[in-house]
Coordinates of C-alpha atoms in Angstrom, one line a residue:
A7 CA -80.9 -37.2 87.9
N8 CA -77.9 -39.5 88.3
C9 CA -77.4 -42.2 90.9
I10 CA -75.6 -40.8 93.9
C11 CA -74.2 -44.3 94.4
C12 CA -72.9 -45.1 91.0
G13 CA -73.2 -41.9 89.0
S14 CA -75.3 -43.5 86.2
P15 CA -78.6 -42.2 84.9
Y16 CA -81.5 -43.5 87.0
N17 CA -84.1 -45.6 85.2
L18 CA -86.5 -48.2 86.6
G19 CA -87.5 -49.3 83.1
T20 CA -90.5 -46.8 83.1
T21 CA -90.9 -43.3 82.0
P22 CA -91.2 -41.0 85.0
T23 CA -93.8 -38.3 85.1
P24 CA -92.6 -34.8 85.7
F25 CA -92.0 -34.0 89.4
S26 CA -94.3 -31.5 91.2
R27 CA -92.5 -29.1 93.5
E28 CA -95.8 -27.9 95.1
N29 CA -94.8 -29.0 98.6
F30 CA -91.1 -28.4 98.3
V31 CA -89.5 -26.8 101.3
P32 CA -86.1 -25.4 100.3
L33 CA -83.7 -24.0 102.9
N34 CA -81.2 -21.9 100.8
Q35 CA -81.5 -18.2 101.0
H36 CA -84.1 -18.0 103.7
S37 CA -84.0 -15.6 106.6
N38 CA -84.5 -16.8 110.2
D39 CA -88.1 -15.5 110.2
E40 CA -88.8 -17.4 107.0
L41 CA -87.3 -20.6 108.5
L42 CA -89.6 -20.2 111.5
A43 CA -92.6 -19.9 109.2
L44 CA -91.5 -23.0 107.3
R45 CA -91.1 -24.9 110.5
Q46 CA -94.6 -23.9 111.7
Q47 CA -96.1 -25.1 108.4
V48 CA -94.3 -28.4 108.6
Q49 CA -95.1 -28.8 112.2
S50 CA -98.8 -28.2 111.5
R51 CA -98.8 -30.9 108.8
Y52 CA -96.9 -33.3 111.1
N53 CA -99.4 -32.7 114.0
S54 CA -102.3 -33.6 111.7
L55 CA -100.7 -37.0 110.9
K56 CA -101.0 -38.0 114.6
S57 CA -104.7 -38.2 114.3
E58 CA -104.6 -40.6 111.3
G59 CA -103.6 -43.7 113.4
L60 CA -101.0 -44.8 110.9
Q61 CA -99.4 -48.3 111.2
L62 CA -96.8 -48.4 108.5
D63 CA -93.5 -50.3 108.4
L64 CA -90.4 -49.7 106.3
T65 CA -88.0 -51.6 108.7
R66 CA -86.8 -54.7 107.0
G67 CA -86.3 -55.9 103.4
K68 CA -89.0 -58.6 103.3
P69 CA -90.8 -59.7 100.2
S70 CA -94.4 -58.8 100.0
S71 CA -97.2 -61.3 100.0
A72 CA -97.6 -60.8 96.3
Q73 CA -94.0 -61.7 95.8
L74 CA -94.4 -64.8 97.9
D75 CA -97.4 -65.8 95.9
L76 CA -95.2 -66.1 92.8
S77 CA -93.7 -69.3 94.3
N78 CA -97.0 -71.0 95.4
G79 CA -96.2 -73.6 92.7
L80 CA -93.8 -75.1 95.1
D81 CA -96.7 -76.6 96.9
G82 CA -97.3 -80.1 95.6
I83 CA -94.7 -79.8 92.8
L84 CA -93.1 -83.1 93.7
Q85 CA -96.4 -85.1 93.4
A86 CA -95.1 -87.7 95.9
N87 CA -91.9 -88.3 93.9
Y88 CA -89.1 -87.6 96.3
M89 CA -86.3 -89.1 94.3
A90 CA -83.4 -86.9 93.1
G91 CA -81.7 -89.4 90.8
A92 CA -80.9 -92.4 93.1
V93 CA -81.2 -90.3 96.3
D94 CA -84.4 -90.5 98.4
T95 CA -84.6 -86.9 99.7
R96 CA -86.8 -88.0 102.6
N97 CA -83.9 -89.8 104.2
Y98 CA -80.6 -88.9 105.8
G99 CA -77.6 -88.4 103.5
S100 CA -76.1 -86.0 101.0
P101 CA -74.4 -83.7 103.6
L102 CA -73.4 -81.2 100.9
G103 CA -77.0 -81.1 99.5
I104 CA -78.5 -82.9 96.5
A105 CA -76.5 -82.7 93.3
E106 CA -79.3 -80.8 91.4
A107 CA -79.4 -78.0 94.1
R108 CA -75.6 -77.8 94.2
A109 CA -75.6 -77.4 90.4
L110 CA -78.2 -74.5 90.5
G111 CA -76.0 -72.8 93.2
A112 CA -73.0 -73.3 91.0
E113 CA -74.7 -71.5 88.1
L114 CA -75.8 -68.6 90.4
L115 CA -72.3 -68.1 92.0
G116 CA -70.2 -69.0 89.0
V117 CA -68.2 -71.8 90.5
P118 CA -67.8 -75.6 89.9
A119 CA -70.7 -77.6 91.4
D120 CA -68.3 -79.7 93.5
Q121 CA -67.2 -76.6 95.4
V122 CA -70.8 -75.8 96.5
L123 CA -72.8 -76.8 99.6
A124 CA -76.6 -76.5 99.3
G125 CA -78.2 -75.7 102.7
G126 CA -81.4 -74.7 104.3
N127 CA -83.5 -71.5 104.1
A128 CA -81.0 -69.0 105.3
S129 CA -77.5 -68.2 104.0
L130 CA -77.1 -66.3 107.3
T131 CA -76.9 -69.7 109.0
L132 CA -74.1 -70.8 106.7
M133 CA -72.3 -67.4 107.2
F134 CA -72.6 -67.9 111.0
F135 CA -71.1 -71.4 110.7
A136 CA -68.3 -70.1 108.5
V137 CA -67.3 -67.3 110.9
M138 CA -67.6 -69.7 113.9
L139 CA -65.4 -72.2 112.1
Q140 CA -62.7 -69.6 111.4
N141 CA -62.9 -68.1 114.9
N142 CA -63.3 -71.2 117.2
I143 CA -61.8 -74.1 115.3
G144 CA -59.6 -72.6 112.6
C145 CA -59.7 -73.1 108.8
R146 CA -56.5 -75.1 108.8
G147 CA -56.2 -76.6 112.3
S148 CA -56.4 -75.0 115.8
D149 CA -53.3 -72.8 115.3
S150 CA -55.3 -70.9 112.6
A151 CA -58.3 -70.1 114.9
W152 CA -58.9 -66.4 115.2
N153 CA -59.7 -66.6 118.9
R154 CA -56.1 -67.5 119.6
R155 CA -55.3 -63.9 118.7
A156 CA -55.5 -61.0 121.2
A157 CA -58.1 -59.3 119.0
A158 CA -59.1 -60.7 115.7
K159 CA -60.7 -58.0 113.5
V160 CA -63.0 -58.2 110.5
I161 CA -63.3 -55.2 108.1
C162 CA -66.9 -54.0 107.7
P163 CA -67.7 -51.5 104.9
V164 CA -70.2 -48.9 106.2
P165 CA -73.0 -48.3 105.9
G166 CA -73.5 -52.1 105.8
Y167 CA -75.6 -55.1 106.8
D168 CA -76.6 -55.3 110.5
R169 CA -76.8 -59.1 110.4
H170 CA -73.1 -59.4 109.5
F171 CA -72.2 -57.2 112.4
T172 CA -74.4 -59.3 114.8
I173 CA -72.5 -62.4 113.8
C174 CA -69.2 -60.8 114.7
E175 CA -70.5 -59.3 117.9
T176 CA -72.0 -62.6 119.0
L177 CA -68.8 -64.5 118.4
G178 CA -66.6 -61.9 120.0
V179 CA -64.9 -60.8 116.8
D180 CA -63.9 -57.2 116.7
M181 CA -65.0 -55.0 113.8
V182 CA -63.2 -52.2 112.0
T183 CA -64.9 -50.0 109.5
V184 CA -64.0 -48.6 106.1
P185 CA -66.3 -46.3 104.0
M186 CA -68.4 -47.5 101.1
T187 CA -67.7 -45.7 97.8
D188 CA -69.6 -45.6 94.5
S189 CA -67.6 -48.7 93.4
G190 CA -67.6 -50.7 96.7
P191 CA -65.4 -50.6 99.8
D192 CA -62.7 -48.0 99.9
M193 CA -60.0 -50.4 98.8
D194 CA -57.1 -48.2 99.7
A195 CA -58.3 -48.3 103.3
V196 CA -58.9 -52.1 103.1
E197 CA -55.5 -52.8 101.7
S198 CA -53.8 -50.6 104.2
L199 CA -55.5 -52.4 107.1
V200 CA -54.6 -55.8 105.7
K201 CA -51.0 -54.7 105.2
T202 CA -50.4 -53.0 108.5
D203 CA -52.5 -54.9 111.0
P204 CA -51.8 -58.7 111.3
D205 CA -55.0 -59.1 113.4
V206 CA -57.2 -58.2 110.4
V207 CA -58.5 -61.6 109.4
G208 CA -61.7 -60.9 107.4
L209 CA -63.8 -58.7 105.2
W210 CA -67.6 -58.6 104.8
C211 CA -69.0 -57.9 101.3
V212 CA -72.4 -57.5 99.8
P213 CA -71.0 -57.1 96.3
K214 CA -74.1 -56.6 94.2
Y215 CA -76.8 -54.1 95.1
S216 CA -75.1 -53.7 98.5
N217 CA -77.2 -53.5 101.6
P218 CA -78.1 -50.6 102.1
T219 CA -76.6 -48.4 99.4
G220 CA -77.4 -50.6 96.3
C221 CA -73.9 -50.3 94.9
T222 CA -72.5 -53.0 92.7
Y223 CA -68.7 -53.5 93.1
S224 CA -66.6 -52.4 90.1
D225 CA -64.4 -54.9 88.2
E226 CA -61.3 -53.3 89.7
T227 CA -62.7 -53.6 93.3
V228 CA -63.5 -57.3 92.7
D229 CA -60.0 -57.9 91.5
R230 CA -58.4 -56.1 94.4
I231 CA -60.5 -58.0 96.9
A232 CA -59.4 -61.3 95.3
A233 CA -55.8 -60.2 95.5
L234 CA -55.9 -59.6 99.3
G235 CA -55.2 -63.3 99.9
K236 CA -51.7 -62.8 98.5
T237 CA -50.6 -60.4 101.3
A238 CA -53.0 -61.1 104.2
D239 CA -52.6 -63.6 107.0
P240 CA -53.3 -67.2 105.8
S241 CA -56.4 -67.3 107.9
F242 CA -57.8 -64.2 106.2
R243 CA -61.3 -64.8 104.7
V244 CA -63.6 -62.7 102.5
F245 CA -67.3 -63.3 103.2
W246 CA -68.9 -62.6 99.9
D247 CA -72.6 -62.4 100.6
N248 CA -74.1 -62.2 97.1
A249 CA -77.6 -62.0 98.6
Y250 CA -79.1 -59.8 95.7
A251 CA -77.4 -61.5 92.7
E252 CA -80.6 -61.6 90.6
H253 CA -82.7 -58.9 92.5
H254 CA -82.9 -56.2 89.8
I255 CA -85.1 -53.1 90.0
A256 CA -83.8 -51.4 86.8
T257 CA -83.7 -53.1 83.5
P258 CA -81.3 -54.2 82.3
G259 CA -79.7 -55.0 85.6
E260 CA -76.1 -54.4 86.6
T261 CA -73.4 -57.1 86.2
L262 CA -70.8 -58.2 88.8
A263 CA -67.4 -59.5 87.9
S264 CA -66.6 -63.1 89.0
I265 CA -64.8 -63.2 92.3
Y266 CA -64.0 -66.9 91.6
D267 CA -62.3 -66.1 88.3
A268 CA -60.3 -63.3 90.0
C269 CA -59.2 -65.7 92.7
L270 CA -58.0 -68.2 90.1
R271 CA -55.9 -65.5 88.5
H272 CA -54.3 -64.5 91.8
G273 CA -54.1 -68.0 93.3
T274 CA -56.2 -67.0 96.3
E275 CA -59.1 -69.5 96.1
D276 CA -58.8 -70.3 99.8
S277 CA -59.4 -66.6 100.8
V278 CA -63.0 -66.3 99.7
W279 CA -66.3 -67.8 100.9
Q280 CA -69.3 -67.1 98.7
F281 CA -72.9 -67.2 99.9
A282 CA -76.4 -66.8 98.3
S283 CA -80.0 -68.0 98.9
T284 CA -83.5 -67.9 97.5
S285 CA -84.8 -66.2 100.6
K286 CA -86.2 -63.2 98.6
M287 CA -86.8 -65.3 95.4
T288 CA -89.2 -68.0 96.7
F289 CA -90.4 -68.4 100.3
A290 CA -88.3 -66.3 102.6
G291 CA -88.8 -68.7 105.4
A292 CA -88.6 -71.9 103.3
G293 CA -86.0 -71.4 100.6
I294 CA -82.6 -72.9 100.0
S295 CA -79.1 -71.4 100.5
W296 CA -75.6 -72.0 99.2
A297 CA -72.0 -71.7 100.4
A298 CA -69.0 -72.1 98.0
S299 CA -65.2 -72.0 98.5
S300 CA -62.1 -73.9 97.7
P301 CA -62.1 -77.8 98.0
G302 CA -60.0 -77.6 101.1
N303 CA -62.3 -75.0 102.8
L304 CA -65.4 -77.0 101.8
A305 CA -64.0 -80.2 103.2
T306 CA -63.2 -78.5 106.6
F307 CA -66.6 -76.8 106.6
K308 CA -68.5 -80.0 105.8
K309 CA -66.9 -81.8 108.8
F310 CA -67.7 -78.8 111.1
V311 CA -71.3 -78.4 110.0
N312 CA -72.0 -82.1 110.1
A313 CA -71.3 -82.0 113.8
A314 CA -74.5 -80.1 114.2
I315 CA -76.6 -81.0 111.1
I316 CA -76.9 -84.5 109.7
G317 CA -78.4 -83.0 106.5
F318 CA -80.3 -80.0 105.4
D319 CA -83.9 -80.2 104.0
H320 CA -83.3 -82.2 100.8
V321 CA -87.1 -82.4 100.1
N322 CA -87.2 -78.6 99.9
Q323 CA -84.1 -78.5 97.8
L324 CA -85.7 -80.9 95.3
R325 CA -88.9 -78.7 95.2
H326 CA -86.8 -75.7 94.3
V327 CA -84.9 -77.4 91.5
K328 CA -88.1 -78.8 90.1
M329 CA -89.4 -75.2 89.8
F330 CA -86.0 -73.9 88.7
P331 CA -84.0 -76.5 86.8
N332 CA -81.5 -73.9 85.7
L333 CA -80.5 -70.2 86.2
E334 CA -82.5 -69.0 83.2
T335 CA -85.8 -70.2 84.7
L336 CA -84.8 -68.5 87.9
R337 CA -84.1 -65.2 86.1
E338 CA -87.6 -65.4 84.4
H339 CA -89.1 -65.7 87.9
M340 CA -87.1 -62.8 89.2
E341 CA -88.4 -60.6 86.4
K342 CA -91.8 -61.0 87.9
H343 CA -90.4 -59.9 91.3
R344 CA -88.9 -56.8 89.6
Q345 CA -92.3 -55.8 88.1
L346 CA -93.8 -55.9 91.6
I347 CA -91.1 -54.1 93.5
A348 CA -89.9 -51.4 91.1
P349 CA -93.0 -49.2 91.4
K350 CA -92.5 -49.1 95.2
F351 CA -88.9 -47.9 94.8
E352 CA -90.0 -45.4 92.2
A353 CA -92.7 -44.1 94.6
V354 CA -90.2 -43.5 97.4
L355 CA -87.6 -41.9 95.2
R356 CA -90.2 -39.7 93.6
Q357 CA -91.3 -38.4 97.0
L358 CA -87.7 -37.8 98.1
D359 CA -87.1 -35.8 94.9
E360 CA -90.3 -33.8 95.3
D361 CA -89.9 -32.8 98.9
L362 CA -86.1 -32.7 99.6
D363 CA -82.9 -31.4 98.2
A364 CA -79.2 -31.5 99.3
D365 CA -80.0 -29.2 102.2
Y366 CA -81.9 -32.1 103.8
G367 CA -79.7 -35.0 102.8
E368 CA -78.6 -37.4 100.1
W369 CA -80.0 -40.8 99.0
T370 CA -79.1 -43.6 96.7
R371 CA -81.0 -44.6 93.6
P372 CA -80.4 -48.4 93.5
A373 CA -80.7 -50.5 90.3
G374 CA -81.4 -53.5 92.4
G375 CA -81.6 -55.0 95.9
Y376 CA -84.0 -54.1 98.6
F377 CA -83.0 -50.8 100.1
I378 CA -82.6 -47.1 99.7
S379 CA -79.8 -45.5 101.8
F380 CA -80.6 -42.0 103.1
D381 CA -78.0 -39.8 104.7
A382 CA -79.6 -37.0 106.6
Q383 CA -77.7 -34.0 107.9
P384 CA -75.2 -35.2 110.6
G385 CA -76.8 -35.7 114.0
L386 CA -80.4 -36.1 112.7
A387 CA -81.0 -39.8 112.0
Q388 CA -82.3 -40.7 115.5
R389 CA -84.6 -37.6 115.6
I390 CA -86.1 -38.5 112.2
V391 CA -86.7 -42.1 113.3
D392 CA -88.3 -40.9 116.5
L393 CA -90.5 -38.4 114.7
A394 CA -91.7 -41.1 112.3
S395 CA -92.4 -43.5 115.1
E396 CA -94.6 -40.9 116.9
V397 CA -97.0 -40.8 114.0
G398 CA -97.0 -44.6 113.3
V399 CA -94.3 -45.2 110.8
K400 CA -91.6 -47.7 111.8
L401 CA -88.2 -47.2 110.3
T402 CA -85.0 -49.2 110.6
P403 CA -83.3 -48.1 113.9
A404 CA -80.8 -45.3 113.5
G405 CA -77.3 -46.8 113.7
A406 CA -78.4 -50.2 112.4
T407 CA -76.1 -50.0 109.4
F408 CA -73.0 -49.6 111.5
P409 CA -71.2 -52.1 113.9
Y410 CA -72.6 -52.1 117.4
G411 CA -75.5 -49.9 116.3
K412 CA -73.4 -46.8 116.5
D413 CA -73.4 -44.4 113.5
P414 CA -70.6 -41.9 114.4
Q415 CA -72.4 -39.2 112.4
N416 CA -75.9 -40.2 113.4
Q417 CA -77.1 -39.6 109.8
N418 CA -77.8 -42.9 107.9
I419 CA -81.3 -44.4 107.6
R420 CA -82.1 -47.5 105.6
L421 CA -85.5 -47.5 103.8
A422 CA -87.1 -50.8 102.8
P423 CA -90.1 -50.3 100.5
S424 CA -90.7 -53.9 99.5
L425 CA -93.2 -55.3 102.1
P426 CA -96.1 -52.9 102.3
P427 CA -98.7 -52.4 99.5
L428 CA -97.9 -49.5 97.1
E429 CA -100.4 -47.1 98.7
E430 CA -98.8 -47.7 102.1
V431 CA -95.3 -47.2 100.7
Q432 CA -96.4 -43.9 99.2
K433 CA -97.9 -42.7 102.5
A434 CA -94.9 -43.8 104.5
A435 CA -92.6 -41.9 102.1
Q436 CA -94.7 -38.8 102.5
V437 CA -94.4 -39.1 106.3
F438 CA -90.6 -39.7 106.1
T439 CA -89.9 -36.6 104.0
L440 CA -92.0 -34.5 106.3
C441 CA -90.0 -35.9 109.3
V442 CA -86.8 -35.1 107.5
Q443 CA -88.0 -31.5 106.9
L444 CA -89.0 -31.0 110.5
A445 CA -85.8 -32.4 112.0
T446 CA -83.7 -30.4 109.6
L447 CA -85.5 -27.1 110.2
E448 CA -85.3 -27.7 114.0
Q449 CA -81.5 -28.2 113.6
K450 CA -81.1 -25.1 111.4
L451 CA -83.0 -22.9 113.7
A452 CA -81.1 -24.2 116.8
S453 CA -77.8 -23.3 115.2

């Protein structure tokens, strides 16, 4: 089978065993009586699950304990040597982060080190600061502040990342959606909005292994995004959240064109903010993060952030660069993550393939990242989530992948297989497909 997202053959680096269709419940060419019988069978299996007392969770893309254990070497790695060159990391100072951490971020993001800020455990914090700066203060003085407009708008590809939407909603920035395609955001729609609506001042991107579809932006898409700064309002900013830059599931992993190089070609360096972190590489709650942009943007950002934070955790930054002195060592570490997480994705995808077909929905086959995006038949996402909840399986809330939690088609569900043990992932996947079958049969019979 080919990836619905990118069209390429699906391969997790292992040889899949043949699928069993023993429990497959097809809908095509069935009479109403046959559909009733199918629903009774599925309902009976569903009812039996209620007695099992399940407590399974596929809600968020958290690393498992086994993944976190891969970074236990951070504990004690400094051996009481807190010096980063001439910098004592225990003290105040280095508002842009220690040089070694900025250099690692520069390798990861493909930018000069002097254009990188190294921060705390969450790139989300840096993104919030960046949007707040643009909205409340302005990137080039108060006249450029978004909140001086009647209705500043940021473009959000959907389905997308709920935390991005929460930032905009919290700061009072309006959101306008464009569809995700197999090569990234619908760039015709993006360019049209930028050209025709002067209040469009931003674009959210998860360019590699997108949340939740797993798509990696094509070279053409990257170039067209970099070119937006030539025609957009001067305060327009792309928020390039490269959260899954090294989070491969398949091997070899996919590659992403450099947005920095594309901006240099177009002369639009001011228009893009890049972000990344180690949140799903080391300790999710105790990693380091990075923000990168043009020298002018970074200088403004530094002044803004320093009003709230005298300095990020430089001791933790030093711990990380001791463990990962360069990008190559980080990639060796991420291969260990891949080996832990790939079987869980394979288990979910195998269950979807065994139990469902296009009559029930479509799903992506990601080559990396933390999610599988499932599109049920329109109108069924909330029902599926509710059915799963009733038997003890928590799913991401329906609508979470759209601004304001409102999926206009009520069909997208984000699956996150990374956290539970493999056997729990397998069980949760079985429950999920059964709930999809039941909800779809209910809808079919009602129509």
